[in-house]
Amino acid sequence: ADTNIAAMQKAITAISKGMAAGFLQTRTAPVLHRLVQSSEDLEDADRQTLLAFLEGGEGYAPASGEIVGILKQMHETMSKTLADTIADEEAAIKSFKELIAAKTKEV
């Protein structure tokens, strides 16, 4: 998940600076392409827009604001999901440790 979030941030930064074509030639672009294809949180129209950009690149310069907006939304959703998952996991670990301590006391 961290790799996907980092790839998204690199894409946002590059496209925001007008370096979309350069970004598309990096190793990060295929990571983002796979992420866009597999994301369940994207609407089909947004997915098609991002895939067209990732596959076509230059022709999407005028729509780069839209691309950045979609990517920022994905980034925010993924970051929140990751934070929630980590918090849930930490709570589960704490509960498990408390259960083990209680069971150990019983014995």
Tab-separated table of C-alpha atoms in Angstrom:
chain	number	residue	atom	x	y	z
A	1	ALA	CA	0.000	0.000	0.000
A	2	ASP	CA	2.853	2.378	0.782
A	3	THR	CA	4.315	1.764	-2.683
A	4	ASN	CA	0.990	2.591	-4.324
A	5	ILE	CA	0.583	5.754	-2.283
A	6	ALA	CA	4.147	6.810	-3.121
A	7	ALA	CA	3.525	6.148	-6.835
A	8	MET	CA	0.398	8.255	-6.687
A	9	GLN	CA	2.253	11.125	-4.999
A	10	LYS	CA	5.021	11.022	-7.640
A	11	ALA	CA	2.431	11.168	-10.398
A	12	ILE	CA	0.593	14.092	-8.792
A	13	THR	CA	3.833	16.021	-8.360
A	14	ALA	CA	5.076	15.377	-11.896
A	15	ILE	CA	1.775	16.147	-13.613
A	16	SER	CA	1.246	19.273	-11.495
A	17	LYS	CA	4.646	20.533	-12.650
A	18	GLY	CA	3.765	19.877	-16.302
A	19	MET	CA	6.091	16.898	-16.607
A	20	ALA	CA	3.482	14.284	-17.494
A	21	ALA	CA	5.434	12.882	-20.454
A	22	GLY	CA	8.516	12.440	-18.287
A	23	PHE	CA	6.495	10.707	-15.609
A	24	LEU	CA	5.026	8.269	-18.125
A	25	GLN	CA	8.551	7.055	-18.905
A	26	THR	CA	9.405	6.216	-15.292
A	27	ARG	CA	9.086	2.877	-13.515
A	28	THR	CA	6.333	4.396	-11.409
A	29	ALA	CA	3.924	4.812	-14.339
A	30	PRO	CA	3.253	1.047	-14.763
A	31	VAL	CA	2.657	0.769	-11.006
A	32	LEU	CA	0.065	3.513	-11.253
A	33	HIS	CA	-1.454	1.906	-14.362
A	34	ARG	CA	-1.980	-1.398	-12.510
A	35	LEU	CA	-3.366	0.454	-9.516
A	36	VAL	CA	-5.889	2.353	-11.655
A	37	GLN	CA	-6.969	-0.852	-13.387
A	38	SER	CA	-7.527	-2.718	-10.132
A	39	SER	CA	-8.968	0.072	-7.975
A	40	GLU	CA	-12.494	-0.654	-6.816
A	41	ASP	CA	-12.944	2.901	-5.539
A	42	LEU	CA	-12.814	4.530	-8.982
A	43	GLU	CA	-15.842	5.286	-11.082
A	44	ASP	CA	-15.604	3.883	-14.604
A	45	ALA	CA	-15.395	7.333	-16.191
A	46	ASP	CA	-12.482	8.307	-13.949
A	47	ARG	CA	-10.775	4.987	-14.607
A	48	GLN	CA	-11.107	5.469	-18.372
A	49	THR	CA	-9.798	9.027	-18.137
A	50	LEU	CA	-6.740	7.943	-16.146
A	51	LEU	CA	-6.038	4.937	-18.357
A	52	ALA	CA	-6.301	7.069	-21.492
A	53	PHE	CA	-3.839	9.505	-19.954
A	54	LEU	CA	-1.436	6.758	-18.856
A	55	GLU	CA	-1.576	5.132	-22.278
A	56	GLY	CA	-1.614	8.301	-24.384
A	57	GLY	CA	0.165	10.887	-22.298
A	58	GLU	CA	0.789	14.014	-24.328
A	59	GLY	CA	-2.754	14.384	-25.671
A	60	TYR	CA	-4.017	14.861	-22.136
A	61	ALA	CA	-2.064	17.988	-21.191
A	62	PRO	CA	-5.194	20.198	-21.293
A	63	ALA	CA	-6.964	17.771	-18.959
A	64	SER	CA	-4.046	17.507	-16.556
A	65	GLY	CA	-6.049	19.364	-13.901
A	66	GLU	CA	-8.723	16.695	-14.088
A	67	ILE	CA	-6.099	13.951	-13.947
A	68	VAL	CA	-4.459	15.522	-10.892
A	69	GLY	CA	-7.856	15.901	-9.222
A	70	ILE	CA	-8.706	12.236	-9.716
A	71	LEU	CA	-5.263	11.161	-8.510
A	72	LYS	CA	-5.497	13.388	-5.434
A	73	GLN	CA	-8.868	11.891	-4.587
A	74	MET	CA	-7.464	8.360	-4.992
A	75	HIS	CA	-4.429	9.309	-2.887
A	76	GLU	CA	-6.625	10.679	-0.117
A	77	THR	CA	-8.874	7.599	-0.133
A	78	MET	CA	-5.937	5.191	-0.109
A	79	SER	CA	-4.144	7.086	2.659
A	80	LYS	CA	-7.267	7.118	4.818
A	81	THR	CA	-7.913	3.431	4.177
A	82	LEU	CA	-4.329	2.580	5.094
A	83	ALA	CA	-4.503	4.654	8.289
A	84	ASP	CA	-7.816	3.012	9.254
A	85	THR	CA	-6.418	-0.455	8.562
A	86	ILE	CA	-3.332	0.222	10.667
A	87	ALA	CA	-5.482	1.553	13.519
A	88	ASP	CA	-7.741	-1.529	13.330
A	89	GLU	CA	-4.732	-3.840	13.339
A	90	GLU	CA	-3.198	-2.071	16.340
A	91	ALA	CA	-6.510	-2.339	18.208
A	92	ALA	CA	-6.721	-6.044	17.388
A	93	ILE	CA	-3.165	-6.611	18.627
A	94	LYS	CA	-3.956	-4.772	21.863
A	95	SER	CA	-7.116	-6.829	22.384
A	96	PHE	CA	-5.225	-10.044	21.692
A	97	LYS	CA	-2.513	-9.146	24.202
A	98	GLU	CA	-5.162	-8.312	26.804
A	99	LEU	CA	-6.882	-11.647	26.156
A	100	ILE	CA	-3.604	-13.548	26.491
A	101	ALA	CA	-2.849	-11.720	29.760
A	102	ALA	CA	-6.323	-12.551	31.124
A	103	LYS	CA	-6.038	-16.208	30.103
A	104	THR	CA	-2.571	-16.433	31.625
A	105	LYS	CA	-3.946	-15.098	34.931
A	106	GLU	CA	-6.699	-17.750	34.874
A	107	VAL	CA	-4.156	-20.537	34.614
